[in-house]
Coordinates of C-alpha atoms and ligand atoms in Angstrom, one line a residue:
M1 CA -0.1 0.0 0.2
N2 CA 1.0 3.4 -1.3
T3 CA -1.5 5.6 -0.9
E4 CA 0.5 8.5 -2.3
I5 CA -1.2 10.6 -5.3
S6 CA 0.7 9.9 -9.2
D7 CA -2.1 10.4 -11.0
V8 CA -4.9 12.7 -11.7
R9 CA -6.9 13.6 -14.7
A10 CA -10.3 14.9 -15.3
M11 CA -12.6 14.8 -18.2
E12 CA -15.6 16.3 -19.6
I13 CA -18.8 13.7 -19.2
L14 CA -22.4 14.3 -18.8
D15 CA -24.8 14.3 -16.2
S16 CA -28.2 13.0 -15.9
R17 CA -29.7 16.5 -17.8
G18 CA -27.1 15.7 -20.5
N19 CA -25.4 19.1 -19.0
P20 CA -21.9 18.6 -19.1
T21 CA -20.4 17.4 -16.0
V22 CA -17.1 17.1 -14.5
R23 CA -15.0 13.4 -14.6
V24 CA -11.9 12.6 -12.6
F25 CA -9.5 9.5 -12.2
V26 CA -6.9 9.5 -9.4
E27 CA -4.5 7.2 -8.9
L28 CA -2.0 6.5 -6.4
A29 CA 1.6 5.4 -6.4
D30 CA 0.3 1.5 -5.3
G31 CA -1.8 1.4 -8.7
T32 CA -5.5 2.4 -7.2
R33 CA -7.4 3.7 -8.4
A34 CA -10.4 6.2 -8.4
V35 CA -13.5 7.8 -10.1
S36 CA -15.4 10.2 -9.4
S37 CA -18.5 12.6 -11.6
V38 CA -19.6 16.2 -9.4
P39 CA -23.3 17.1 -9.3
S40 CA -25.4 20.3 -10.5
G41 CA -27.9 22.1 -9.1
A42 CA -30.3 24.2 -10.7
S43 CA -31.8 26.1 -7.9
T44 CA -28.5 26.9 -6.6
G45 CA -28.5 29.3 -3.1
E46 CA -26.5 33.0 -4.7
N47 CA -23.8 32.1 -2.0
E48 CA -22.9 28.4 -3.1
A49 CA -19.2 27.4 -4.4
V50 CA -18.9 28.7 -8.2
E51 CA -19.4 26.2 -10.1
L52 CA -17.1 27.0 -13.3
R53 CA -19.1 26.5 -16.9
D54 CA -17.1 27.8 -20.6
G55 CA -19.6 30.4 -21.4
D56 CA -18.9 29.6 -24.9
K57 CA -22.7 29.9 -26.7
S58 CA -21.2 27.0 -29.5
R59 CA -21.0 23.9 -27.6
Y60 CA -23.5 23.3 -24.8
L61 CA -25.2 26.3 -25.1
G62 CA -21.9 27.7 -22.3
L63 CA -22.6 25.4 -20.1
G64 CA -19.3 23.6 -21.4
V65 CA -16.9 23.2 -18.4
L66 CA -13.6 21.6 -20.5
K67 CA -11.8 24.9 -18.8
A68 CA -12.3 22.9 -15.0
V69 CA -11.4 20.1 -17.0
D70 CA -8.0 22.4 -18.0
N71 CA -8.1 22.7 -14.4
V72 CA -7.8 19.6 -13.5
N73 CA -5.3 18.6 -15.5
K74 CA -3.1 21.6 -15.6
N75 CA -3.2 23.7 -12.6
I76 CA -4.6 21.6 -9.9
A77 CA -3.0 17.6 -11.2
P78 CA 1.0 19.0 -11.0
A79 CA 0.7 20.6 -7.6
I80 CA -0.7 17.3 -5.5
K81 CA 1.3 14.7 -7.1
G82 CA 3.8 13.2 -3.9
I83 CA 0.1 14.1 -1.7
D84 CA -0.3 11.3 0.4
A85 CA -4.1 10.5 -0.4
S86 CA -4.9 9.6 2.9
D87 CA -4.5 13.4 4.5
Q88 CA -7.6 14.0 3.2
W89 CA -8.4 17.4 5.0
R90 CA -4.3 18.7 4.0
L91 CA -5.3 17.4 0.5
D92 CA -8.5 19.7 0.8
A93 CA -6.9 22.7 2.1
H94 CA -4.0 22.7 -0.9
L95 CA -6.4 22.4 -3.2
R96 CA -8.2 26.0 -1.2
E97 CA -5.2 27.4 -1.3
L98 CA -4.8 26.9 -5.1
D99 CA -7.3 28.2 -6.3
G100 CA -7.1 31.4 -3.8
T101 CA -10.7 32.7 -3.5
E102 CA -13.5 32.3 -1.1
N103 CA -15.9 30.9 -2.9
K104 CA -13.0 28.7 -5.7
G105 CA -14.1 31.1 -8.4
N106 CA -10.8 30.3 -9.8
L107 CA -10.5 27.0 -10.0
G108 CA -13.8 26.2 -10.1
A109 CA -15.9 24.6 -6.7
N110 CA -16.8 21.9 -9.8
A111 CA -13.0 20.6 -10.7
I112 CA -12.1 20.6 -6.8
L113 CA -14.7 18.8 -5.6
G114 CA -14.4 16.4 -8.1
V115 CA -10.4 15.9 -7.1
S116 CA -11.2 16.2 -3.8
M117 CA -14.4 13.7 -3.7
A118 CA -11.4 10.2 -6.0
V119 CA -8.7 11.1 -3.8
A120 CA -11.0 10.1 -0.7
R121 CA -12.3 7.5 -2.6
A122 CA -8.9 6.3 -4.4
S123 CA -7.8 5.7 -0.8
A124 CA -10.4 3.7 0.6
Q125 CA -9.8 1.5 -1.6
S126 CA -6.0 1.4 -0.6
F127 CA -7.0 0.7 2.5
G128 CA -9.0 -2.1 1.2
I129 CA -12.0 -0.4 2.7
P130 CA -15.8 0.6 2.2
L131 CA -15.7 4.1 1.6
Y132 CA -18.6 4.8 4.1
R133 CA -15.8 3.0 6.5
Y134 CA -13.0 4.9 5.2
L135 CA -14.8 8.2 5.9
G136 CA -16.9 7.8 9.3
G137 CA -14.7 5.5 11.3
S138 CA -15.4 1.7 12.1
N139 CA -18.5 2.0 13.9
A140 CA -20.2 4.2 10.9
R141 CA -23.0 1.9 10.9
R142 CA -26.0 4.2 10.7
L143 CA -28.4 4.8 7.3
P144 CA -29.9 7.7 6.5
V145 CA -34.1 7.5 7.2
P146 CA -34.7 8.4 3.0
S147 CA -36.7 11.4 1.6
M148 CA -38.2 10.5 -1.0
N149 CA -39.4 13.7 -3.8
I150 CA -42.9 12.4 -5.0
L151 CA -44.2 15.2 -6.5
N152 CA -43.2 19.0 -7.6
G153 CA -44.9 21.8 -8.4
G154 CA -42.9 25.7 -8.1
A155 CA -39.4 26.3 -10.3
H156 CA -39.8 22.2 -10.8
A157 CA -43.5 22.3 -13.1
D158 CA -45.6 23.6 -15.1
N159 CA -48.5 23.7 -12.9
S160 CA -50.4 25.3 -9.7
V161 CA -48.0 24.3 -6.9
D162 CA -45.6 26.4 -5.0
I163 CA -44.0 23.6 -3.2
Q164 CA -40.9 23.0 -5.1
E165 CA -40.7 19.1 -3.4
F166 CA -43.0 16.8 -1.4
M167 CA -41.1 13.8 -0.1
A168 CA -42.4 11.0 1.6
V169 CA -40.2 9.7 4.3
P170 CA -40.5 6.4 6.1
V171 CA -40.3 7.4 10.3
G172 CA -42.1 3.4 10.9
A173 CA -40.1 1.4 9.0
P174 CA -37.8 -1.5 11.0
N175 CA -35.3 -1.0 8.3
F176 CA -33.7 0.8 5.1
R177 CA -34.5 -1.9 3.0
E178 CA -37.9 -1.6 4.3
G179 CA -38.3 2.1 4.3
L180 CA -37.1 2.8 1.0
R181 CA -39.8 -0.6 -0.1
Y182 CA -42.7 2.1 2.2
I183 CA -42.5 4.8 -0.1
S184 CA -41.5 3.1 -3.4
E185 CA -44.9 1.3 -2.7
T186 CA -46.2 4.9 -2.1
F187 CA -44.9 6.5 -6.0
H188 CA -46.8 4.1 -7.4
H189 CA -49.8 4.3 -5.6
L190 CA -49.3 8.1 -6.6
K191 CA -49.0 7.2 -10.2
K192 CA -52.0 4.7 -9.7
I193 CA -54.2 7.5 -8.6
L194 CA -52.7 10.1 -11.1
K195 CA -53.5 8.5 -13.7
E196 CA -57.2 7.5 -12.5
K197 CA -57.9 11.2 -12.5
G198 CA -56.4 11.7 -15.9
L199 CA -53.4 13.7 -14.3
A200 CA -49.9 13.8 -16.3
T201 CA -47.2 11.0 -14.8
S202 CA -44.6 11.9 -16.2
V203 CA -41.5 13.0 -14.4
G204 CA -39.5 15.4 -13.5
D205 CA -34.8 16.5 -12.9
E206 CA -35.3 14.8 -9.6
G207 CA -37.8 11.6 -10.5
G208 CA -41.3 12.9 -9.0
F209 CA -44.8 13.7 -10.4
A210 CA -45.5 17.0 -11.4
P211 CA -49.2 16.9 -12.4
N212 CA -51.2 20.2 -13.0
L213 CA -53.0 20.6 -9.6
P214 CA -54.9 23.6 -8.7
S215 CA -53.1 24.0 -6.0
N216 CA -50.4 23.5 -2.6
D217 CA -52.7 21.2 -0.3
A218 CA -53.8 19.2 -3.4
A219 CA -50.9 18.1 -3.4
M220 CA -50.8 17.0 0.4
D221 CA -54.6 15.6 0.0
L222 CA -53.0 13.2 -2.8
I223 CA -49.6 12.3 -1.1
M224 CA -52.3 11.6 2.0
D225 CA -54.2 10.1 -0.1
A226 CA -51.3 7.5 -2.0
I227 CA -49.8 6.5 1.9
E228 CA -52.9 5.2 2.2
A229 CA -53.9 3.3 -0.5
A230 CA -50.5 1.9 -0.2
G231 CA -51.7 -0.2 2.5
Y232 CA -49.1 2.5 5.7
T233 CA -50.9 4.9 7.6
P234 CA -49.7 8.4 7.1
G235 CA -47.8 10.2 10.4
E236 CA -47.0 6.6 11.8
D237 CA -45.3 4.9 8.9
I238 CA -44.9 7.5 6.5
A239 CA -44.8 11.1 6.6
F240 CA -44.1 13.9 5.1
S241 CA -41.0 16.6 4.1
L242 CA -41.1 19.7 2.1
D243 CA -38.6 22.3 0.1
S244 CA -40.6 25.2 0.1
A245 CA -37.5 26.9 -2.1
A246 CA -39.3 29.8 -1.2
S247 CA -36.3 32.1 -2.8
S248 CA -38.1 30.9 -5.9
F249 CA -41.6 32.6 -5.1
S250 CA -39.6 35.7 -3.2
T251 CA -40.2 38.5 -5.3
D252 CA -36.6 40.3 -2.8
L253 CA -35.2 37.7 -1.4
T254 CA -36.1 38.5 1.6
S255 CA -39.5 39.2 3.4
K256 CA -41.9 39.9 0.6
Y257 CA -43.3 36.9 -1.5
D258 CA -45.8 36.4 -4.1
L259 CA -47.5 32.6 -4.0
K260 CA -48.5 33.5 -7.5
K261 CA -48.9 30.3 -8.7
S262 CA -50.7 28.8 -6.6
G263 CA -53.0 32.2 -6.7
A264 CA -52.2 32.4 -2.4
G265 CA -51.2 35.5 -3.4
K266 CA -48.6 38.5 -1.9
M267 CA -47.1 38.0 1.6
D268 CA -45.1 38.6 4.4
S269 CA -42.5 36.4 6.3
A270 CA -44.8 36.4 9.1
G271 CA -48.3 35.7 6.9
L272 CA -45.7 32.6 5.6
V273 CA -45.0 31.6 8.6
A274 CA -48.5 31.3 10.1
L275 CA -49.3 29.1 6.5
G276 CA -46.6 27.2 8.1
E277 CA -48.1 26.6 11.4
K278 CA -51.6 25.4 9.8
W279 CA -49.8 23.1 6.8
V280 CA -48.0 22.1 10.1
K281 CA -51.6 21.3 12.1
K282 CA -52.7 19.6 9.4
Y283 CA -51.0 17.2 7.5
P284 CA -47.7 15.1 9.1
I285 CA -44.9 16.9 8.2
V286 CA -41.6 16.1 9.9
S287 CA -39.4 18.4 8.4
W288 CA -39.0 21.6 6.1
E289 CA -36.6 22.9 3.6
D290 CA -36.5 26.5 3.1
P291 CA -39.3 27.6 4.2
L292 CA -38.2 31.1 3.8
A293 CA -35.9 32.7 1.2
E294 CA -32.3 32.6 1.5
N295 CA -31.6 36.4 2.7
D296 CA -34.5 36.1 5.1
W297 CA -32.6 35.4 8.2
A298 CA -35.6 36.5 10.7
G299 CA -38.0 35.2 9.2
F300 CA -36.5 32.2 9.6
T301 CA -35.5 32.7 13.0
D302 CA -39.4 33.5 13.7
F303 CA -40.7 29.9 11.7
T304 CA -38.1 28.0 13.7
A305 CA -39.7 30.0 17.6
R306 CA -42.7 28.3 16.9
L307 CA -42.5 26.0 14.6
G308 CA -38.9 24.4 15.8
D309 CA -39.9 22.4 18.4
K310 CA -42.5 20.5 16.4
I311 CA -40.2 20.2 13.2
D312 CA -37.4 20.2 11.4
V313 CA -36.3 23.7 9.7
I314 CA -34.0 22.5 7.5
G315 CA -32.0 26.0 5.9
D316 CA -30.2 24.3 2.2
D317 CA -29.6 27.9 -0.4
L318 CA -29.9 30.3 3.7
F319 CA -26.3 28.0 4.6
V320 CA -25.5 26.6 1.6
T321 CA -23.3 24.2 3.7
N322 CA -20.3 26.3 4.7
T323 CA -19.5 26.2 8.0
K324 CA -19.8 31.0 7.9
Y325 CA -23.9 30.7 7.6
I326 CA -24.5 27.9 9.3
K327 CA -22.7 29.5 12.7
R328 CA -24.3 32.5 11.9
G329 CA -27.2 30.1 12.3
I330 CA -26.5 29.1 15.2
K331 CA -26.1 31.9 16.5
E332 CA -29.6 33.5 15.7
K333 CA -31.3 30.4 15.9
A334 CA -32.7 30.8 12.6
A335 CA -32.9 26.9 12.1
N336 CA -32.6 23.3 13.7
S337 CA -31.5 21.3 10.7
V338 CA -28.8 21.6 7.8
L339 CA -28.7 19.9 4.1
I340 CA -25.6 18.8 2.9
K341 CA -24.6 19.6 -1.0
L342 CA -20.9 18.7 -1.4
N343 CA -20.9 20.3 -4.2
Q344 CA -22.0 23.7 -2.7
I345 CA -18.6 23.7 -1.4
G346 CA -17.3 21.7 -2.6
T347 CA -14.6 20.0 -0.5
V348 CA -15.0 16.8 0.7
S349 CA -13.8 18.1 4.3
E350 CA -15.6 21.1 4.2
S351 CA -18.7 19.2 3.7
I352 CA -17.9 16.9 6.9
D353 CA -17.2 20.1 8.9
A354 CA -20.3 21.4 8.0
V355 CA -21.9 18.5 9.6
R356 CA -19.8 17.9 12.4
L357 CA -21.1 22.4 13.4
C358 CA -24.3 21.0 12.9
R359 CA -23.9 17.8 15.5
D360 CA -22.5 20.3 18.0
A361 CA -24.8 22.3 17.9
G362 CA -26.9 19.4 18.8
W363 CA -28.4 20.3 15.0
R364 CA -29.7 18.0 12.3
Y365 CA -28.4 17.5 8.4
M366 CA -29.7 15.5 5.6
I367 CA -27.5 15.1 2.8
S368 CA -28.8 16.0 -0.3
H369 CA -28.4 15.3 -4.5
R370 CA -28.7 17.7 -6.6
S371 CA -30.8 18.3 -9.0
G372 CA -28.6 17.7 -11.8
E373 CA -26.7 14.4 -11.2
T374 CA -24.5 10.9 -12.5
E375 CA -24.7 7.9 -11.4
D376 CA -21.8 8.3 -8.8
T377 CA -22.5 6.4 -5.9
F378 CA -20.5 9.1 -3.8
I379 CA -23.4 10.5 -1.0
A380 CA -24.4 7.5 -0.3
D381 CA -21.4 6.7 1.1
F382 CA -21.7 9.4 2.9
A383 CA -24.5 9.4 4.2
V384 CA -23.2 6.4 6.4
A385 CA -20.6 7.9 7.0
M386 CA -21.9 10.7 8.9
D387 CA -24.3 8.6 11.5
G388 CA -27.4 8.6 9.0
G389 CA -29.0 11.3 9.6
Q390 CA -31.6 11.8 7.0
L391 CA -31.0 11.5 3.2
K392 CA -32.6 13.0 -0.1
T393 CA -31.5 11.4 -2.9
G394 CA -35.0 11.8 -5.5
S395 CA -37.8 9.3 -6.2
A396 CA -38.5 5.7 -6.9
S397 CA -37.5 5.9 -10.6
R398 CA -34.2 7.1 -12.7
S399 CA -31.2 5.2 -12.6
E400 CA -28.5 8.2 -10.9
R401 CA -30.9 8.5 -7.9
I402 CA -31.6 4.9 -8.0
A403 CA -27.9 4.7 -8.1
K404 CA -27.7 5.6 -4.6
Y405 CA -30.6 3.8 -3.2
N406 CA -29.1 0.8 -5.0
R407 CA -25.1 1.9 -2.8
L408 CA -27.5 2.3 0.3
M409 CA -29.3 -1.0 0.3
E410 CA -26.3 -3.1 -0.8
I411 CA -24.2 -1.4 2.6
E412 CA -26.8 -1.2 4.8
Q413 CA -26.4 -6.4 3.9
E414 CA -23.0 -5.9 4.1
L415 CA -23.5 -4.3 7.6
G416 CA -25.7 -7.0 8.6
E417 CA -26.9 -7.0 12.5
G418 CA -24.5 -3.6 12.7
A419 CA -27.2 -2.3 10.2
Q420 CA -28.6 0.6 12.1
Y421 CA -32.0 2.6 11.3
Y422 CA -34.2 5.2 13.2
W423 CA -35.9 8.5 12.2
Ligands
PGA1 P1 -31.1 22.0 -7.2 O1 -32.6 21.6 -6.3 O2 -30.2 20.8 -6.9 O3 -31.7 22.5 -8.1 O4 -30.3 23.2 -6.6 C1 -32.6 21.1 -5.1 C2 -32.9 21.5 -4.0 O5 -33.6 23.1 -4.0 O6 -32.8 21.1 -2.6
ZN2 ZN1 -33.8 22.8 -1.6

């Protein structure tokens, strides 16, 4: 075993939307080879690390990533050859230094994260241990509770629903495999119900349905029906998780909102918080991501004060997996949970730092895919390494989503009796 990095190469591949993204190959001195592919968001937070795109309109409508690929091949590769791949923190610090900006805008977070993930995977392989154990230690054995995105609205769908994602959470399942079965069956029953009602059953980027529904309530009523049709009890076996992605219906990214799609109309933060309280009473909601816009810190604090003892209030665009913003959130009690997306911050060790900060504050966290994904299953292992928590990785359709679920079932099987699962 020799974990010195001996070769690093990148290439341009396509993500699940058919847009270019970065794939990185790493080789160690002992011959170990590993590969990783970087995901890409659509409803991105304004403070996310920079995803470097070529902007050359003659290729992929300007979305090419040849510059990021070049940065890996010409700048990063020569600078990290000889570094010990098992020293993840030092590698990531070196990558940050090489970039020299706070938002990784120089080399690109897509270039940097590809290298960071591939190096972690190569090192795990060289040690002969699975990635989740390499990153999480010998006692990493808790599976995450999945939040399955089964119905879409907001910017992700052409309907009268403001909320971007409605997710089913198997809170009452005995293990991951059974939990996945609960929510997959709910997804299939939802399809049946939609068909019977003459509604569309085509799926969006994350694999959820996006039928033409009249309101947010109608979407949640349908999910209640699907849970019951599948033979489960809402709230007991399966609960709801929502992602409002509220920046998308905020008119100034702070406190003014216009729920145009449903026709609920204009309201301020207080109005939106009151609506949230009403829905939490009416539906079995256990977690709610970005209920307010990304700069509406006061609104988040108000929402958390009213609902934080009942549900997980998760910041996605608010925190962008960045400890700087999470620290502010802890101070201002702006949430009680954080969405963790590795490409929002750009390295494996900074993502781990974000999770650690959550744990120290008694907060929870949800590891997340992006709406543009690849077949890379890194986040499945990452979730187990981070001691479970929760995970959102799309619906029971589209192979780039299923790949992560399948990897988690594999991990659970490998852990055998040691595997843990609880809400
Ligand atoms: P994104 O969407 O990957 O397009 O940012 C997912 C989310 O908002 O959580
Ligand atoms: Zn989100």
